[in-house]
PDB file of C-alpha atoms and ligand atoms in Angstrom:
ATOM      1  CA  MET A   1     -23.413 -19.165   1.694  1.00  0.00           C
ATOM      2  CA  THR A   2     -23.625 -23.002   1.433  1.00  0.00           C
ATOM      3  CA  ALA A   3     -20.317 -24.377   0.605  1.00  0.00           C
ATOM      4  CA  SER A   4     -19.984 -26.671  -2.065  1.00  0.00           C
ATOM      5  CA  CYS A   5     -17.174 -29.330  -2.196  1.00  0.00           C
ATOM      6  CA  GLY A   6     -14.781 -29.281  -5.454  1.00  0.00           C
ATOM      7  CA  ALA A   7     -15.173 -32.705  -6.784  1.00  0.00           C
ATOM      8  CA  GLU A   8     -11.443 -32.922  -7.505  1.00  0.00           C
ATOM      9  CA  PRO A   9      -8.330 -32.727  -5.445  1.00  0.00           C
ATOM     10  CA  LEU A  10      -6.593 -29.507  -6.079  1.00  0.00           C
ATOM     11  CA  HIS A  11      -3.060 -29.924  -6.988  1.00  0.00           C
ATOM     12  CA  LEU A  12      -0.615 -26.936  -6.865  1.00  0.00           C
ATOM     13  CA  ARG A  13       3.038 -26.042  -6.093  1.00  0.00           C
ATOM     14  CA  VAL A  14       3.224 -24.045  -2.923  1.00  0.00           C
ATOM     15  CA  ASN A  15       6.689 -22.396  -1.932  1.00  0.00           C
ATOM     16  CA  GLY A  16       8.434 -25.124  -4.010  1.00  0.00           C
ATOM     17  CA  ARG A  17       6.465 -27.701  -2.703  1.00  0.00           C
ATOM     18  CA  ALA A  18       3.820 -30.167  -4.164  1.00  0.00           C
ATOM     19  CA  CYS A  19       0.451 -29.950  -2.515  1.00  0.00           C
ATOM     20  CA  SER A  20      -2.603 -32.209  -2.970  1.00  0.00           C
ATOM     21  CA  ILE A  21      -5.528 -30.779  -1.372  1.00  0.00           C
ATOM     22  CA  ALA A  22      -8.883 -32.635  -1.300  1.00  0.00           C
ATOM     23  CA  GLY A  23     -12.530 -30.838  -0.664  1.00  0.00           C
ATOM     24  CA  VAL A  24     -12.195 -27.234  -1.346  1.00  0.00           C
ATOM     25  CA  PRO A  25     -14.884 -25.331  -1.597  1.00  0.00           C
ATOM     26  CA  ARG A  26     -15.654 -24.113  -5.434  1.00  0.00           C
ATOM     27  CA  GLU A  27     -16.003 -20.745  -3.824  1.00  0.00           C
ATOM     28  CA  ALA A  28     -12.844 -20.772  -1.723  1.00  0.00           C
ATOM     29  CA  THR A  29     -10.343 -18.064  -2.519  1.00  0.00           C
ATOM     30  CA  LEU A  30      -6.536 -18.756  -2.813  1.00  0.00           C
ATOM     31  CA  LEU A  31      -6.133 -16.489   0.191  1.00  0.00           C
ATOM     32  CA  HIS A  32      -8.581 -18.668   2.357  1.00  0.00           C
ATOM     33  CA  LEU A  33      -6.405 -21.966   1.148  1.00  0.00           C
ATOM     34  CA  LEU A  34      -2.877 -20.536   1.986  1.00  0.00           C
ATOM     35  CA  ARG A  35      -4.051 -19.322   5.510  1.00  0.00           C
ATOM     36  CA  ASN A  36      -7.079 -21.688   6.338  1.00  0.00           C
ATOM     37  CA  ASP A  37      -5.724 -24.913   4.665  1.00  0.00           C
ATOM     38  CA  LEU A  38      -2.053 -24.771   4.379  1.00  0.00           C
ATOM     39  CA  GLY A  39      -1.269 -22.212   7.652  1.00  0.00           C
ATOM     40  CA  LEU A  40       0.913 -19.555   5.427  1.00  0.00           C
ATOM     41  CA  ASN A  41      -0.203 -16.183   7.253  1.00  0.00           C
ATOM     42  CA  GLY A  42       2.295 -14.160   5.525  1.00  0.00           C
ATOM     43  CA  PRO A  43      -0.372 -13.128   2.991  1.00  0.00           C
ATOM     44  CA  LYS A  44      -3.078 -11.048   5.087  1.00  0.00           C
ATOM     45  CA  TYR A  45      -6.923 -10.135   4.447  1.00  0.00           C
ATOM     46  CA  GLY A  46      -7.353  -6.552   4.049  1.00  0.00           C
ATOM     47  CA  CYS A  47      -9.920  -5.295   1.870  1.00  0.00           C
ATOM     48  CA  GLY A  48     -11.042  -8.875   0.160  1.00  0.00           C
ATOM     49  CA  LEU A  49     -11.818  -7.023  -3.128  1.00  0.00           C
ATOM     50  CA  GLY A  50      -8.597  -6.891  -4.880  1.00  0.00           C
ATOM     51  CA  GLN A  51      -7.553  -3.107  -4.084  1.00  0.00           C
ATOM     52  CA  CYS A  52      -5.481  -2.953  -1.126  1.00  0.00           C
ATOM     53  CA  GLY A  53      -2.596  -5.477  -1.996  1.00  0.00           C
ATOM     54  CA  ALA A  54      -2.399  -7.038   1.746  1.00  0.00           C
ATOM     55  CA  CYS A  55      -2.696 -10.558   0.253  1.00  0.00           C
ATOM     56  CA  THR A  56      -0.275 -10.474  -2.671  1.00  0.00           C
ATOM     57  CA  VAL A  57       1.259 -13.713  -3.597  1.00  0.00           C
ATOM     58  CA  HIS A  58       3.086 -14.671  -6.830  1.00  0.00           C
ATOM     59  CA  VAL A  59       1.346 -16.849  -9.411  1.00  0.00           C
ATOM     60  CA  ASP A  60       4.024 -18.267 -11.493  1.00  0.00           C
ATOM     61  CA  GLY A  61       6.107 -15.247 -10.774  1.00  0.00           C
ATOM     62  CA  VAL A  62       3.467 -12.529 -11.122  1.00  0.00           C
ATOM     63  CA  ALA A  63       2.559 -10.849  -8.221  1.00  0.00           C
ATOM     64  CA  ALA A  64      -0.975 -11.423  -7.718  1.00  0.00           C
ATOM     65  CA  ARG A  65      -4.207 -10.850  -5.111  1.00  0.00           C
ATOM     66  CA  ALA A  66      -5.044 -13.556  -3.502  1.00  0.00           C
ATOM     67  CA  CYS A  67      -8.381 -12.679  -1.978  1.00  0.00           C
ATOM     68  CA  VAL A  68      -9.984 -12.478  -5.447  1.00  0.00           C
ATOM     69  CA  ILE A  69      -8.266 -15.523  -7.061  1.00  0.00           C
ATOM     70  CA  PRO A  70     -10.512 -18.691  -7.090  1.00  0.00           C
ATOM     71  CA  ALA A  71      -8.519 -21.446  -5.534  1.00  0.00           C
ATOM     72  CA  HIS A  72      -9.651 -23.754  -8.024  1.00  0.00           C
ATOM     73  CA  GLY A  73      -8.345 -21.307 -10.911  1.00  0.00           C
ATOM     74  CA  VAL A  74      -4.439 -21.831  -9.770  1.00  0.00           C
ATOM     75  CA  SER A  75      -4.773 -25.304 -10.064  1.00  0.00           C
ATOM     76  CA  GLY A  76      -1.337 -26.830 -11.199  1.00  0.00           C
ATOM     77  CA  ARG A  77       0.085 -23.516 -10.927  1.00  0.00           C
ATOM     78  CA  ALA A  78       3.358 -22.238  -8.621  1.00  0.00           C
ATOM     79  CA  ILE A  79       2.495 -20.306  -5.843  1.00  0.00           C
ATOM     80  CA  THR A  80       4.881 -18.229  -3.837  1.00  0.00           C
ATOM     81  CA  THR A  81       4.029 -16.769  -0.417  1.00  0.00           C
ATOM     82  CA  LEU A  82       6.120 -14.610   1.815  1.00  0.00           C
ATOM     83  CA  GLU A  83       7.330 -17.504   3.577  1.00  0.00           C
ATOM     84  CA  GLY A  84       8.901 -18.761   0.323  1.00  0.00           C
ATOM     85  CA  LEU A  85      10.541 -15.700  -0.594  1.00  0.00           C
ATOM     86  CA  GLY A  86      13.056 -16.036   2.290  1.00  0.00           C
ATOM     87  CA  ALA A  87      13.741 -16.755   5.545  1.00  0.00           C
ATOM     88  CA  PRO A  88      15.434 -15.319   8.646  1.00  0.00           C
ATOM     89  CA  GLY A  89      19.125 -15.996   8.106  1.00  0.00           C
ATOM     90  CA  ASP A  90      18.652 -16.122   4.316  1.00  0.00           C
ATOM     91  CA  TRP A  91      16.242 -13.377   3.361  1.00  0.00           C
ATOM     92  CA  HIS A  92      15.309 -12.188   0.101  1.00  0.00           C
ATOM     93  CA  PRO A  93      17.106  -8.862  -0.710  1.00  0.00           C
ATOM     94  CA  VAL A  94      13.895  -7.033  -0.732  1.00  0.00           C
ATOM     95  CA  GLN A  95      13.262  -8.415   2.497  1.00  0.00           C
ATOM     96  CA  ALA A  96      16.740  -7.868   3.951  1.00  0.00           C
ATOM     97  CA  ALA A  97      16.341  -3.985   2.433  1.00  0.00           C
ATOM     98  CA  PHE A  98      12.989  -3.686   4.461  1.00  0.00           C
ATOM     99  CA  GLU A  99      14.471  -4.426   7.690  1.00  0.00           C
ATOM    100  CA  ASP A 100      17.653  -2.682   7.031  1.00  0.00           C
ATOM    101  CA  ALA A 101      15.282   0.600   6.122  1.00  0.00           C
ATOM    102  CA  GLN A 102      13.253  -0.228   9.250  1.00  0.00           C
ATOM    103  CA  ALA A 103      10.197   0.462   6.491  1.00  0.00           C
ATOM    104  CA  ALA A 104       7.043  -0.918   8.818  1.00  0.00           C
ATOM    105  CA  GLN A 105       4.806   0.993  11.539  1.00  0.00           C
ATOM    106  CA  CYS A 106       2.009  -1.981  12.169  1.00  0.00           C
ATOM    107  CA  GLY A 107       3.235  -4.235   9.549  1.00  0.00           C
ATOM    108  CA  TYR A 108      -0.058  -4.839   8.062  1.00  0.00           C
ATOM    109  CA  CYS A 109       0.736  -3.983   4.540  1.00  0.00           C
ATOM    110  CA  LEU A 110       4.375  -5.263   4.271  1.00  0.00           C
ATOM    111  CA  ASN A 111       3.789  -8.389   2.807  1.00  0.00           C
ATOM    112  CA  GLY A 112       2.087  -7.140  -0.026  1.00  0.00           C
ATOM    113  CA  MET A 113       4.673  -4.373  -0.525  1.00  0.00           C
ATOM    114  CA  VAL A 114       7.827  -6.991  -0.173  1.00  0.00           C
ATOM    115  CA  MET A 115       5.622  -9.411  -2.732  1.00  0.00           C
ATOM    116  CA  GLN A 116       5.179  -6.568  -5.332  1.00  0.00           C
ATOM    117  CA  ALA A 117       8.179  -4.956  -4.841  1.00  0.00           C
ATOM    118  CA  ALA A 118      10.032  -8.600  -5.238  1.00  0.00           C
ATOM    119  CA  ALA A 119       7.911  -9.482  -8.406  1.00  0.00           C
ATOM    120  CA  LEU A 120       9.039  -5.834  -9.848  1.00  0.00           C
ATOM    121  CA  LEU A 121      12.811  -6.230  -9.278  1.00  0.00           C
ATOM    122  CA  ALA A 122      12.653  -9.947 -10.426  1.00  0.00           C
ATOM    123  CA  ARG A 123      11.716  -8.940 -14.372  1.00  0.00           C
ATOM    124  CA  ASP A 124      13.500  -5.285 -13.796  1.00  0.00           C
ATOM    125  CA  PRO A 125      16.149  -4.762 -11.875  1.00  0.00           C
ATOM    126  CA  ASP A 126      17.025  -1.339 -13.093  1.00  0.00           C
ATOM    127  CA  ALA A 127      13.473  -0.302 -11.972  1.00  0.00           C
ATOM    128  CA  SER A 128      13.539   3.689 -11.686  1.00  0.00           C
ATOM    129  CA  GLU A 129      11.867   5.697  -8.805  1.00  0.00           C
ATOM    130  CA  ALA A 130       9.153   6.511 -11.006  1.00  0.00           C
ATOM    131  CA  ARG A 131       8.549   2.902 -11.921  1.00  0.00           C
ATOM    132  CA  ILE A 132       8.643   1.469  -8.330  1.00  0.00           C
ATOM    133  CA  ARG A 133       6.181   4.346  -6.983  1.00  0.00           C
ATOM    134  CA  SER A 134       3.741   2.993  -9.928  1.00  0.00           C
ATOM    135  CA  GLU A 135       4.247  -0.636  -9.136  1.00  0.00           C
ATOM    136  CA  LEU A 136       3.501   0.115  -5.339  1.00  0.00           C
ATOM    137  CA  SER A 137       0.397   2.644  -6.196  1.00  0.00           C
ATOM    138  CA  GLY A 138      -1.920   0.127  -5.755  1.00  0.00           C
ATOM    139  CA  ASN A 139      -0.686  -1.145  -2.114  1.00  0.00           C
ATOM    140  CA  LEU A 140      -2.155   0.454   0.386  1.00  0.00           C
ATOM    141  CA  CYS A 141      -0.143   1.585   3.776  1.00  0.00           C
ATOM    142  CA  ARG A 142      -2.486   3.157   6.434  1.00  0.00           C
ATOM    143  CA  CYS A 143       0.358   4.547   8.602  1.00  0.00           C
ATOM    144  CA  GLY A 144       2.198   6.386   5.822  1.00  0.00           C
ATOM    145  CA  THR A 145       5.254   4.462   5.668  1.00  0.00           C
ATOM    146  CA  HIS A 146       5.571   5.171   1.788  1.00  0.00           C
ATOM    147  CA  VAL A 147       9.130   6.821   2.075  1.00  0.00           C
ATOM    148  CA  GLU A 148      10.808   4.230   4.231  1.00  0.00           C
ATOM    149  CA  ILE A 149       9.346   1.516   1.536  1.00  0.00           C
ATOM    150  CA  LEU A 150      10.106   3.142  -1.315  1.00  0.00           C
ATOM    151  CA  ASP A 151      13.897   3.935   0.256  1.00  0.00           C
ATOM    152  CA  ALA A 152      13.678  -0.131   1.281  1.00  0.00           C
ATOM    153  CA  VAL A 153      12.766  -1.192  -2.266  1.00  0.00           C
ATOM    154  CA  GLN A 154      15.789   1.280  -3.934  1.00  0.00           C
ATOM    155  CA  ARG A 155      18.239  -0.348  -1.562  1.00  0.00           C
ATOM    156  CA  ALA A 156      17.203  -3.517  -2.549  1.00  0.00           C
ATOM    157  CA  ALA A 157      17.228  -2.934  -6.497  1.00  0.00           C
ATOM    158  CA  PHE A 158      20.835  -1.299  -5.932  1.00  0.00           C
ATOM    159  CA  ARG A 159      22.131  -4.662  -3.914  1.00  0.00           C
ATOM    160  CA  MET A 160      20.597  -6.860  -6.727  1.00  0.00           C
ATOM    161  CA  ARG A 161      21.965  -5.291  -9.677  1.00  0.00           C
ATOM    162  CA  ALA A 162      25.672  -5.088  -7.759  1.00  0.00           C
ATOM    163  CA  LYS A 163      25.371  -9.159  -7.396  1.00  0.00           C
ATOM    164  CA  VAL A 164      24.555  -9.249 -10.983  1.00  0.00           C
ATOM    165  CA  ASN A 165      27.110  -6.680 -11.711  1.00  0.00           C
ATOM    166  CA  PRO A 166      29.607  -6.778  -9.202  1.00  0.00           C
TER     167      PRO A 166
HETATM  168  S1  FES B   1      -7.076  -8.067   0.842  1.00  0.00           S
HETATM  169 FE1  FES B   1      -6.428  -8.788  -1.291  1.00  0.00          FE
HETATM  170  S2  FES B   1      -6.352  -6.890  -2.049  1.00  0.00           S
HETATM  171 FE2  FES B   1      -7.349  -6.047   0.079  1.00  0.00          FE
HETATM  172  S1  FES B   2       3.064   0.122   8.044  1.00  0.00           S
HETATM  173 FE1  FES B   2       0.800  -0.197   8.437  1.00  0.00          FE
HETATM  174  S2  FES B   2      -0.475  -0.486   6.884  1.00  0.00           S
HETATM  175 FE2  FES B   2       1.619  -0.170   6.099  1.00  0.00          FE
END
């Protein structure tokens, strides 16, 4: 495929910071932009087809698959990646719960699991086990860590509710 450069610079807010990026090819995906141009390697390349969830980010707070979103399609939007969710010493409750529950083997799916769960709990901290299962059903884990992942998300939901209603 021959790359064609977008005529207009792309303006985004990424993890709370305004970014202006020139020369982004029209066919570039958001995942490519984040990883290759901005050095944000939290979102992973898995299937590249929108089917595994490894590349999940938040677009205006909604979980979305960065591998199938054209970078130019999110101009002007607010993007959050795993790096913007929390950091060592200041983890997002979902990240902290994944660590506590040791909900990882190879870890490749974790970006998607964490980002999908964080978006769910932001809009529904009372999410039931069935709701959490349903929300994560499109996020694949080849290592079979689903039980620990479900445990982690439920722990996070409990802690987030306790913080809101001490
Ligand atoms: S890499 Fe995006 S959904 Fe699989
Ligand atoms: S922990 Fe390996 S793919 Fe989920």
